[in-house]
Amino acid sequence: MKTDATAPPQKKKAVDWVTIRADFPILDQEVHGQPLIYFDNAATTQKPRAVLDALRRYYERDNANVHRGIHELSNRATAAFEAARVRAAAFVNARSAQEIIFTRGTTESINLVAQAWGSHNVKAGNRILLTEMEHHSNIVPWQLLAERTGAKLVYLPVTGDIGLLDLSHFDQWLAEGTKLFAMTHISNSLGTINPVSELCARARNLGITTLVDAAQSAGHRPLDVQEIGCDFLAFSGHKMCGPTGIGVLYGRQEVLEEMPPYQGGGEMILNVDLQQSTWKHAPHKFEAGTPDISGAVGLHAAMDYLDAIGRHKIAAHDQELGAYAYAKVSRLKGGIRLFGPHIGRAGLVSFLLKDVHAHDVVTVADQRGVALRGGHHCNQPLMRKLGVESTARASFYFYNTTTEIDRFSEVLGEIQNFFGG
Amino acid sequence: MFDELNDLYQQVILDHCKHPRNFRELDHPTCSAQGHNPLCGDQLKVFLSLDGDVIKEISFLGSGCCISKASASLLTESLKGKKKADVQQIFDRVHEMVMTGRVTGDVGKLAVFAGVHKFPARVKCAILAWHAVMAALKGDGQPVSTENQGA
Ligand SMILES: Cc1ncc(COP(=O)(O)O)c(C=O)c1O
């Protein structure tokens, strides 16, 4: 199947979301005696039967180790693993499959860049430009790199509760010795959608390497690394209908070829002597040891599944749910503080009910069958900036419905009464 | 409404969470300690004023969820006037109660926290203030984190 990532927006053909929801066996259950309403999709999404079947098929028919074998099953496993790589390249419109490295997920993808690219390119006094809305996985690897090299981290500020980036010093800071600019595409706790193409272009003009954290966007909208113009892009399979344990690092070929390996071991070498070794070209140079083969097979099925629906349609539906929820809960009587942009937001709402702690909201909602998340969402610096310890968050995916959001809003009302009265 | 939740959010707990008792700083505490739950960002500080071996005054300040605030509030009420040596025993009883639901020995009003064990994610909230008190009495001035205490 071909990706629609570069295709023009599709003609309006209504998607039957109710039928699609039935593809997810896990959604059909009760928790605490109430129908499950799964609103923790920014943490991980559920898996459609197509993905579960692909995993089962792989283990029942094709399982073997990749690359080294000559026997039939090993050939099949290798073919499946490499087919997933080709599929991932098409999914983000990379120039070739050589630009796709399989990792454990976004976190490992970013760590790979911080270690292999960073140690080779970043020197004392260089700057790494990040934003205040980054997930810890796009902060801590750079802190470790800064510690090793003496580089300095600089952060683009976030403009309060509305959650937009303050770009007033962007070009100036880029020009002041910045080596790398890394930013999230969609904020997991604000729902902000950042203008990654524009910002990467401004950085590229100055010869600055760029990385986009696409953890929250890969399963939610079309992605085109050539249009974005980034050097690296990272995402996780489990946040886009795929299995846990598999993720992708896209790297521009020229950049990858210059990088030293990440980890050493089998699979990544050409020749090993007692004192030294030579390694393969990218991407294999960066994939030491037996990879997550079934994960790649499952991710392949997930990408096919998403594109069969159409990522343009998923994005539009997401935004509808996000806007609907935002409007709905902002009308709650007992007082609610909402975070993130008012318009053009991704499919999530982050909020605090007046005088009710996020964890109390989540505990009570859970008893009503509504799975939310409360806490710092791996965004402690952002929480500090907003002057809160935590927020509660409802994050949606295409299988969620406005009826579920109505119920969620009703439950929030009950919670306000319960704690507020 | 919320029958299942009444085990967790008992009236006494709701009352102490909305109107925490001894919610202030002591002027001249003998000892104090900070407690932190990094998972939810809850922060609180307990202050103790000792007269020899007896807890004369005890108070707390901080922010957190309903369970952690109510727990700190009820803790201050139940430890006031107690001997330092008795605190360990009460701590052990409360700890076992919130972990397992079993109440061994007299815990007084603190029995309202027995329902917490059904909500494993909230055990740390109920025990945070207790870790802080134990740290204050140990007197090494180190902040405690629920992540270094096993629960
Ligand atoms: C924006 C963002 N970046 C990175 C990550 C880390 O992803 P993973 O835990 O799959 O490596 C997440 C997951 O929560 C995220 O939301």
PDB file of C-alpha atoms in Angstrom, chain A residues 23-264:
ATOM      1  CA  ASP A  23     -11.360  -2.709  15.023  1.00  0.00           C
ATOM      2  CA  PHE A  24     -10.073  -2.226  18.601  1.00  0.00           C
ATOM      3  CA  PRO A  25     -11.062  -5.204  20.762  1.00  0.00           C
ATOM      4  CA  ILE A  26      -9.783  -3.618  23.988  1.00  0.00           C
ATOM      5  CA  LEU A  27     -12.257  -0.736  23.789  1.00  0.00           C
ATOM      6  CA  ASP A  28     -15.178  -3.106  24.202  1.00  0.00           C
ATOM      7  CA  GLN A  29     -15.063  -3.591  27.972  1.00  0.00           C
ATOM      8  CA  GLU A  30     -16.189  -2.193  31.287  1.00  0.00           C
ATOM      9  CA  VAL A  31     -13.931  -0.960  34.066  1.00  0.00           C
ATOM     10  CA  HIS A  32     -15.339  -0.528  37.565  1.00  0.00           C
ATOM     11  CA  GLY A  33     -18.679  -1.510  36.096  1.00  0.00           C
ATOM     12  CA  GLN A  34     -18.728   1.357  33.587  1.00  0.00           C
ATOM     13  CA  PRO A  35     -18.037   1.346  29.852  1.00  0.00           C
ATOM     14  CA  LEU A  36     -14.366   2.126  29.280  1.00  0.00           C
ATOM     15  CA  ILE A  37     -13.659   5.590  27.915  1.00  0.00           C
ATOM     16  CA  TYR A  38      -9.990   5.562  27.000  1.00  0.00           C
ATOM     17  CA  PHE A  39      -8.649   9.125  27.001  1.00  0.00           C
ATOM     18  CA  ASP A  40      -4.958   8.429  27.636  1.00  0.00           C
ATOM     19  CA  ASN A  41      -3.907   8.203  24.016  1.00  0.00           C
ATOM     20  CA  ALA A  42      -1.011  10.643  24.303  1.00  0.00           C
ATOM     21  CA  ALA A  43       0.604   8.104  26.646  1.00  0.00           C
ATOM     22  CA  THR A  44      -0.096   5.152  24.381  1.00  0.00           C
ATOM     23  CA  THR A  45      -2.783   4.279  21.859  1.00  0.00           C
ATOM     24  CA  GLN A  46      -4.727   1.047  21.576  1.00  0.00           C
ATOM     25  CA  LYS A  47      -3.998  -1.505  18.862  1.00  0.00           C
ATOM     26  CA  PRO A  48      -6.335  -2.518  16.040  1.00  0.00           C
ATOM     27  CA  ARG A  49      -6.922  -6.168  15.217  1.00  0.00           C
ATOM     28  CA  ALA A  50      -4.858  -5.746  12.031  1.00  0.00           C
ATOM     29  CA  VAL A  51      -1.753  -5.089  14.142  1.00  0.00           C
ATOM     30  CA  LEU A  52      -2.484  -7.885  16.615  1.00  0.00           C
ATOM     31  CA  ASP A  53      -3.024 -10.289  13.698  1.00  0.00           C
ATOM     32  CA  ALA A  54       0.237  -9.244  12.031  1.00  0.00           C
ATOM     33  CA  LEU A  55       2.161  -9.994  15.252  1.00  0.00           C
ATOM     34  CA  ARG A  56       0.490 -13.365  15.641  1.00  0.00           C
ATOM     35  CA  ARG A  57       1.048 -14.264  11.985  1.00  0.00           C
ATOM     36  CA  TYR A  58       4.709 -13.346  12.245  1.00  0.00           C
ATOM     37  CA  TYR A  59       5.272 -15.500  15.321  1.00  0.00           C
ATOM     38  CA  GLU A  60       3.183 -18.369  14.006  1.00  0.00           C
ATOM     39  CA  ARG A  61       4.763 -18.550  10.565  1.00  0.00           C
ATOM     40  CA  ASP A  62       7.903 -16.483   9.987  1.00  0.00           C
ATOM     41  CA  ASN A  63       9.808 -16.002  13.231  1.00  0.00           C
ATOM     42  CA  ALA A  64      13.619 -16.279  12.967  1.00  0.00           C
ATOM     43  CA  ASN A  65      16.581 -14.016  13.520  1.00  0.00           C
ATOM     44  CA  VAL A  66      17.330 -11.514  10.774  1.00  0.00           C
ATOM     45  CA  HIS A  67      20.230 -10.966   8.400  1.00  0.00           C
ATOM     46  CA  ARG A  68      22.545 -13.768   9.487  1.00  0.00           C
ATOM     47  CA  GLY A  69      20.562 -16.789   8.445  1.00  0.00           C
ATOM     48  CA  ILE A  70      20.392 -18.542   5.132  1.00  0.00           C
ATOM     49  CA  HIS A  71      17.377 -20.715   5.842  1.00  0.00           C
ATOM     50  CA  GLU A  72      13.873 -19.940   4.662  1.00  0.00           C
ATOM     51  CA  LEU A  73      12.437 -18.548   7.898  1.00  0.00           C
ATOM     52  CA  SER A  74      15.404 -16.251   8.364  1.00  0.00           C
ATOM     53  CA  ASN A  75      14.905 -15.000   4.828  1.00  0.00           C
ATOM     54  CA  ARG A  76      11.259 -14.296   5.541  1.00  0.00           C
ATOM     55  CA  ALA A  77      12.000 -12.527   8.823  1.00  0.00           C
ATOM     56  CA  THR A  78      14.679 -10.422   7.147  1.00  0.00           C
ATOM     57  CA  ALA A  79      12.365  -9.555   4.284  1.00  0.00           C
ATOM     58  CA  ALA A  80       9.609  -8.559   6.705  1.00  0.00           C
ATOM     59  CA  PHE A  81      11.972  -6.431   8.787  1.00  0.00           C
ATOM     60  CA  GLU A  82      13.367  -4.629   5.740  1.00  0.00           C
ATOM     61  CA  ALA A  83       9.906  -4.212   4.235  1.00  0.00           C
ATOM     62  CA  ALA A  84       8.919  -2.384   7.410  1.00  0.00           C
ATOM     63  CA  ARG A  85      11.887  -0.072   6.887  1.00  0.00           C
ATOM     64  CA  VAL A  86      10.777   0.697   3.325  1.00  0.00           C
ATOM     65  CA  ARG A  87       7.247   1.286   4.616  1.00  0.00           C
ATOM     66  CA  ALA A  88       8.485   3.664   7.335  1.00  0.00           C
ATOM     67  CA  ALA A  89      10.484   5.603   4.748  1.00  0.00           C
ATOM     68  CA  ALA A  90       7.330   6.078   2.671  1.00  0.00           C
ATOM     69  CA  PHE A  91       5.349   6.950   5.814  1.00  0.00           C
ATOM     70  CA  VAL A  92       7.494  10.041   6.472  1.00  0.00           C
ATOM     71  CA  ASN A  93       8.489  10.566   2.813  1.00  0.00           C
ATOM     72  CA  ALA A  94      12.195   9.926   3.377  1.00  0.00           C
ATOM     73  CA  ARG A  95      14.357   9.809   0.239  1.00  0.00           C
ATOM     74  CA  SER A  96      15.333   6.207   0.908  1.00  0.00           C
ATOM     75  CA  ALA A  97      14.964   3.378   3.391  1.00  0.00           C
ATOM     76  CA  GLN A  98      18.643   3.902   4.298  1.00  0.00           C
ATOM     77  CA  GLU A  99      17.454   6.939   6.262  1.00  0.00           C
ATOM     78  CA  ILE A 100      15.298   4.856   8.632  1.00  0.00           C
ATOM     79  CA  ILE A 101      16.831   3.473  11.834  1.00  0.00           C
ATOM     80  CA  PHE A 102      14.736   1.231  14.061  1.00  0.00           C
ATOM     81  CA  THR A 103      14.978   2.045  17.761  1.00  0.00           C
ATOM     82  CA  ARG A 104      12.984   1.280  20.901  1.00  0.00           C
ATOM     83  CA  GLY A 105      11.065   4.522  20.527  1.00  0.00           C
ATOM     84  CA  THR A 106      11.329   8.294  20.559  1.00  0.00           C
ATOM     85  CA  THR A 107      13.462   8.283  23.686  1.00  0.00           C
ATOM     86  CA  GLU A 108      16.073   5.968  22.250  1.00  0.00           C
ATOM     87  CA  SER A 109      16.003   7.813  18.917  1.00  0.00           C
ATOM     88  CA  ILE A 110      16.885  11.086  20.618  1.00  0.00           C
ATOM     89  CA  ASN A 111      19.526   9.441  22.799  1.00  0.00           C
ATOM     90  CA  LEU A 112      21.079   7.938  19.673  1.00  0.00           C
ATOM     91  CA  VAL A 113      21.418  11.395  18.129  1.00  0.00           C
ATOM     92  CA  ALA A 114      22.702  12.966  21.344  1.00  0.00           C
ATOM     93  CA  GLN A 115      25.376  10.294  21.643  1.00  0.00           C
ATOM     94  CA  ALA A 116      26.445   9.456  18.124  1.00  0.00           C
ATOM     95  CA  TRP A 117      25.905  12.820  16.447  1.00  0.00           C
ATOM     96  CA  GLY A 118      26.358  14.948  19.558  1.00  0.00           C
ATOM     97  CA  SER A 119      29.645  13.546  20.777  1.00  0.00           C
ATOM     98  CA  HIS A 120      31.060  13.971  17.280  1.00  0.00           C
ATOM     99  CA  ASN A 121      29.790  17.476  16.552  1.00  0.00           C
ATOM    100  CA  VAL A 122      29.199  19.378  19.767  1.00  0.00           C
ATOM    101  CA  LYS A 123      32.076  21.171  21.503  1.00  0.00           C
ATOM    102  CA  ALA A 124      32.518  23.221  24.657  1.00  0.00           C
ATOM    103  CA  GLY A 125      30.765  26.557  24.311  1.00  0.00           C
ATOM    104  CA  ASN A 126      28.342  25.373  21.605  1.00  0.00           C
ATOM    105  CA  ARG A 127      24.652  25.881  22.243  1.00  0.00           C
ATOM    106  CA  ILE A 128      21.799  23.450  21.941  1.00  0.00           C
ATOM    107  CA  LEU A 129      18.486  25.226  21.476  1.00  0.00           C
ATOM    108  CA  LEU A 130      15.375  23.529  22.856  1.00  0.00           C
ATOM    109  CA  THR A 131      11.941  24.751  23.926  1.00  0.00           C
ATOM    110  CA  GLU A 132      10.328  24.913  27.352  1.00  0.00           C
ATOM    111  CA  MET A 133       7.585  22.534  26.224  1.00  0.00           C
ATOM    112  CA  GLU A 134       9.889  19.572  25.553  1.00  0.00           C
ATOM    113  CA  HIS A 135       9.207  16.143  26.987  1.00  0.00           C
ATOM    114  CA  HIS A 136      11.956  14.974  29.378  1.00  0.00           C
ATOM    115  CA  SER A 137      13.163  12.677  26.600  1.00  0.00           C
ATOM    116  CA  ASN A 138      14.075  15.751  24.550  1.00  0.00           C
ATOM    117  CA  ILE A 139      15.805  17.457  27.488  1.00  0.00           C
ATOM    118  CA  VAL A 140      17.750  14.924  29.528  1.00  0.00           C
ATOM    119  CA  PRO A 141      19.789  13.384  26.651  1.00  0.00           C
ATOM    120  CA  TRP A 142      20.980  16.914  25.798  1.00  0.00           C
ATOM    121  CA  GLN A 143      21.830  17.597  29.433  1.00  0.00           C
ATOM    122  CA  LEU A 144      23.971  14.465  29.456  1.00  0.00           C
ATOM    123  CA  LEU A 145      25.632  15.627  26.237  1.00  0.00           C
ATOM    124  CA  ALA A 146      26.188  19.118  27.662  1.00  0.00           C
ATOM    125  CA  GLU A 147      27.812  17.568  30.727  1.00  0.00           C
ATOM    126  CA  ARG A 148      30.168  15.524  28.571  1.00  0.00           C
ATOM    127  CA  THR A 149      31.086  18.325  26.187  1.00  0.00           C
ATOM    128  CA  GLY A 150      30.662  21.613  28.032  1.00  0.00           C
ATOM    129  CA  ALA A 151      27.888  22.752  25.698  1.00  0.00           C
ATOM    130  CA  LYS A 152      25.112  24.999  26.959  1.00  0.00           C
ATOM    131  CA  LEU A 153      21.344  24.441  26.752  1.00  0.00           C
ATOM    132  CA  VAL A 154      19.113  27.371  25.799  1.00  0.00           C
ATOM    133  CA  TYR A 155      15.304  27.226  25.830  1.00  0.00           C
ATOM    134  CA  LEU A 156      12.715  29.056  23.744  1.00  0.00           C
ATOM    135  CA  PRO A 157      10.145  30.255  26.287  1.00  0.00           C
ATOM    136  CA  VAL A 158       6.485  29.252  26.369  1.00  0.00           C
ATOM    137  CA  THR A 159       3.974  32.107  26.628  1.00  0.00           C
ATOM    138  CA  GLY A 160       1.965  31.132  29.714  1.00  0.00           C
ATOM    139  CA  ASP A 161      -1.220  29.056  29.774  1.00  0.00           C
ATOM    140  CA  ILE A 162      -1.939  29.563  26.086  1.00  0.00           C
ATOM    141  CA  GLY A 163       1.161  27.495  25.401  1.00  0.00           C
ATOM    142  CA  LEU A 164       2.685  29.050  22.292  1.00  0.00           C
ATOM    143  CA  LEU A 165       6.406  29.473  21.672  1.00  0.00           C
ATOM    144  CA  ASP A 166       7.850  32.942  22.176  1.00  0.00           C
ATOM    145  CA  LEU A 167      10.002  33.333  19.069  1.00  0.00           C
ATOM    146  CA  SER A 168      11.160  36.905  19.657  1.00  0.00           C
ATOM    147  CA  HIS A 169      14.789  35.850  20.188  1.00  0.00           C
ATOM    148  CA  PHE A 170      14.752  32.788  17.963  1.00  0.00           C
ATOM    149  CA  ASP A 171      16.969  34.020  15.114  1.00  0.00           C
ATOM    150  CA  GLN A 172      19.311  35.811  17.485  1.00  0.00           C
ATOM    151  CA  TRP A 173      19.788  32.726  19.656  1.00  0.00           C
ATOM    152  CA  LEU A 174      20.247  30.506  16.606  1.00  0.00           C
ATOM    153  CA  ALA A 175      23.024  32.796  15.411  1.00  0.00           C
ATOM    154  CA  GLU A 176      24.799  32.793  18.782  1.00  0.00           C
ATOM    155  CA  GLY A 177      26.731  29.550  18.452  1.00  0.00           C
ATOM    156  CA  THR A 178      23.776  27.146  18.225  1.00  0.00           C
ATOM    157  CA  LYS A 179      24.810  23.736  16.871  1.00  0.00           C
ATOM    158  CA  LEU A 180      21.498  21.924  17.146  1.00  0.00           C
ATOM    159  CA  PHE A 181      17.865  22.945  17.394  1.00  0.00           C
ATOM    160  CA  ALA A 182      15.509  20.266  18.740  1.00  0.00           C
ATOM    161  CA  MET A 183      11.784  20.753  19.226  1.00  0.00           C
ATOM    162  CA  THR A 184       8.567  18.856  19.657  1.00  0.00           C
ATOM    163  CA  HIS A 185       6.071  18.879  16.804  1.00  0.00           C
ATOM    164  CA  ILE A 186       3.042  18.577  19.074  1.00  0.00           C
ATOM    165  CA  SER A 187       3.196  19.208  22.812  1.00  0.00           C
ATOM    166  CA  ASN A 188       1.949  16.247  24.829  1.00  0.00           C
ATOM    167  CA  SER A 189       0.701  18.422  27.663  1.00  0.00           C
ATOM    168  CA  LEU A 190      -0.505  21.568  25.892  1.00  0.00           C
ATOM    169  CA  GLY A 191      -1.704  20.290  22.537  1.00  0.00           C
ATOM    170  CA  THR A 192       0.237  23.048  20.805  1.00  0.00           C
ATOM    171  CA  ILE A 193       1.125  22.289  17.174  1.00  0.00           C
ATOM    172  CA  ASN A 194       4.443  23.967  16.442  1.00  0.00           C
ATOM    173  CA  PRO A 195       5.344  25.398  13.005  1.00  0.00           C
ATOM    174  CA  VAL A 196       8.190  22.931  12.542  1.00  0.00           C
ATOM    175  CA  SER A 197       8.744  23.522   8.816  1.00  0.00           C
ATOM    176  CA  GLU A 198       9.204  27.248   9.246  1.00  0.00           C
ATOM    177  CA  LEU A 199      11.473  26.940  12.278  1.00  0.00           C
ATOM    178  CA  CYS A 200      13.610  24.203  10.733  1.00  0.00           C
ATOM    179  CA  ALA A 201      14.037  26.339   7.601  1.00  0.00           C
ATOM    180  CA  ARG A 202      15.294  29.257   9.683  1.00  0.00           C
ATOM    181  CA  ALA A 203      17.763  26.977  11.459  1.00  0.00           C
ATOM    182  CA  ARG A 204      18.880  25.239   8.264  1.00  0.00           C
ATOM    183  CA  ASN A 205      19.645  28.623   6.657  1.00  0.00           C
ATOM    184  CA  LEU A 206      22.284  29.077   9.321  1.00  0.00           C
ATOM    185  CA  GLY A 207      23.662  25.561   8.859  1.00  0.00           C
ATOM    186  CA  ILE A 208      22.214  24.377  12.155  1.00  0.00           C
ATOM    187  CA  THR A 209      21.254  20.728  12.549  1.00  0.00           C
ATOM    188  CA  THR A 210      17.601  20.141  13.451  1.00  0.00           C
ATOM    189  CA  LEU A 211      15.659  17.400  15.233  1.00  0.00           C
ATOM    190  CA  VAL A 212      11.882  17.071  15.436  1.00  0.00           C
ATOM    191  CA  ASP A 213      10.208  15.012  18.171  1.00  0.00           C
ATOM    192  CA  ALA A 214       7.219  13.605  16.308  1.00  0.00           C
ATOM    193  CA  ALA A 215       6.023  11.306  19.113  1.00  0.00           C
ATOM    194  CA  GLN A 216       2.637  13.047  19.265  1.00  0.00           C
ATOM    195  CA  SER A 217       2.249  13.762  15.568  1.00  0.00           C
ATOM    196  CA  ALA A 218       3.328  10.624  13.700  1.00  0.00           C
ATOM    197  CA  GLY A 219       0.053   8.784  14.244  1.00  0.00           C
ATOM    198  CA  HIS A 220      -2.101  11.869  14.002  1.00  0.00           C
ATOM    199  CA  ARG A 221      -1.264  13.719  10.793  1.00  0.00           C
ATOM    200  CA  PRO A 222       0.693  13.329   7.566  1.00  0.00           C
ATOM    201  CA  LEU A 223       4.443  13.723   8.041  1.00  0.00           C
ATOM    202  CA  ASP A 224       6.894  14.676   5.326  1.00  0.00           C
ATOM    203  CA  VAL A 225      10.511  15.009   6.427  1.00  0.00           C
ATOM    204  CA  GLN A 226      11.475  16.678   3.142  1.00  0.00           C
ATOM    205  CA  GLU A 227       8.783  19.300   3.532  1.00  0.00           C
ATOM    206  CA  ILE A 228       9.705  19.821   7.202  1.00  0.00           C
ATOM    207  CA  GLY A 229      13.350  19.970   6.190  1.00  0.00           C
ATOM    208  CA  CYS A 230      14.685  18.489   9.431  1.00  0.00           C
ATOM    209  CA  ASP A 231      17.887  16.449   9.758  1.00  0.00           C
ATOM    210  CA  PHE A 232      16.386  14.077  12.321  1.00  0.00           C
ATOM    211  CA  LEU A 233      12.856  13.064  13.228  1.00  0.00           C
ATOM    212  CA  ALA A 234      11.908  10.663  16.026  1.00  0.00           C
ATOM    213  CA  PHE A 235       8.712   8.770  16.819  1.00  0.00           C
ATOM    214  CA  SER A 236       7.317   5.769  18.735  1.00  0.00           C
ATOM    215  CA  GLY A 237       5.254   2.923  17.309  1.00  0.00           C
ATOM    216  CA  HIS A 238       3.101   2.529  20.409  1.00  0.00           C
ATOM    217  CA  LYS A 239       1.622   6.022  20.109  1.00  0.00           C
ATOM    218  CA  MET A 240       0.319   5.261  16.608  1.00  0.00           C
ATOM    219  CA  CYS A 241      -1.460   1.895  16.912  1.00  0.00           C
ATOM    220  CA  GLY A 242       1.801  -0.078  16.829  1.00  0.00           C
ATOM    221  CA  PRO A 243       3.383  -2.275  19.503  1.00  0.00           C
ATOM    222  CA  THR A 244       5.551  -1.011  22.372  1.00  0.00           C
ATOM    223  CA  GLY A 245       9.299  -1.446  21.996  1.00  0.00           C
ATOM    224  CA  ILE A 246       9.662  -0.209  18.431  1.00  0.00           C
ATOM    225  CA  GLY A 247      10.294   3.295  17.160  1.00  0.00           C
ATOM    226  CA  VAL A 248      11.964   5.139  14.357  1.00  0.00           C
ATOM    227  CA  LEU A 249      14.755   7.606  13.924  1.00  0.00           C
ATOM    228  CA  TYR A 250      14.768   9.268  10.540  1.00  0.00           C
ATOM    229  CA  GLY A 251      18.160  10.803   9.729  1.00  0.00           C
ATOM    230  CA  ARG A 252      19.182  12.630   6.567  1.00  0.00           C
ATOM    231  CA  GLN A 253      21.588  10.308   4.755  1.00  0.00           C
ATOM    232  CA  GLU A 254      24.502  12.771   4.564  1.00  0.00           C
ATOM    233  CA  VAL A 255      24.311  13.349   8.310  1.00  0.00           C
ATOM    234  CA  LEU A 256      24.016   9.642   9.139  1.00  0.00           C
ATOM    235  CA  GLU A 257      27.035   8.683   7.050  1.00  0.00           C
ATOM    236  CA  GLU A 258      29.260  11.031   9.036  1.00  0.00           C
ATOM    237  CA  MET A 259      28.125   9.776  12.417  1.00  0.00           C
ATOM    238  CA  PRO A 260      30.021   7.174  14.442  1.00  0.00           C
ATOM    239  CA  PRO A 261      28.030   4.128  15.641  1.00  0.00           C
ATOM    240  CA  TYR A 262      25.725   4.283  18.644  1.00  0.00           C
ATOM    241  CA  GLN A 263      26.116   0.885  20.295  1.00  0.00           C
ATOM    242  CA  GLY A 264      28.542  -1.875  19.342  1.00  0.00           C
TER     243      GLY A 264
END
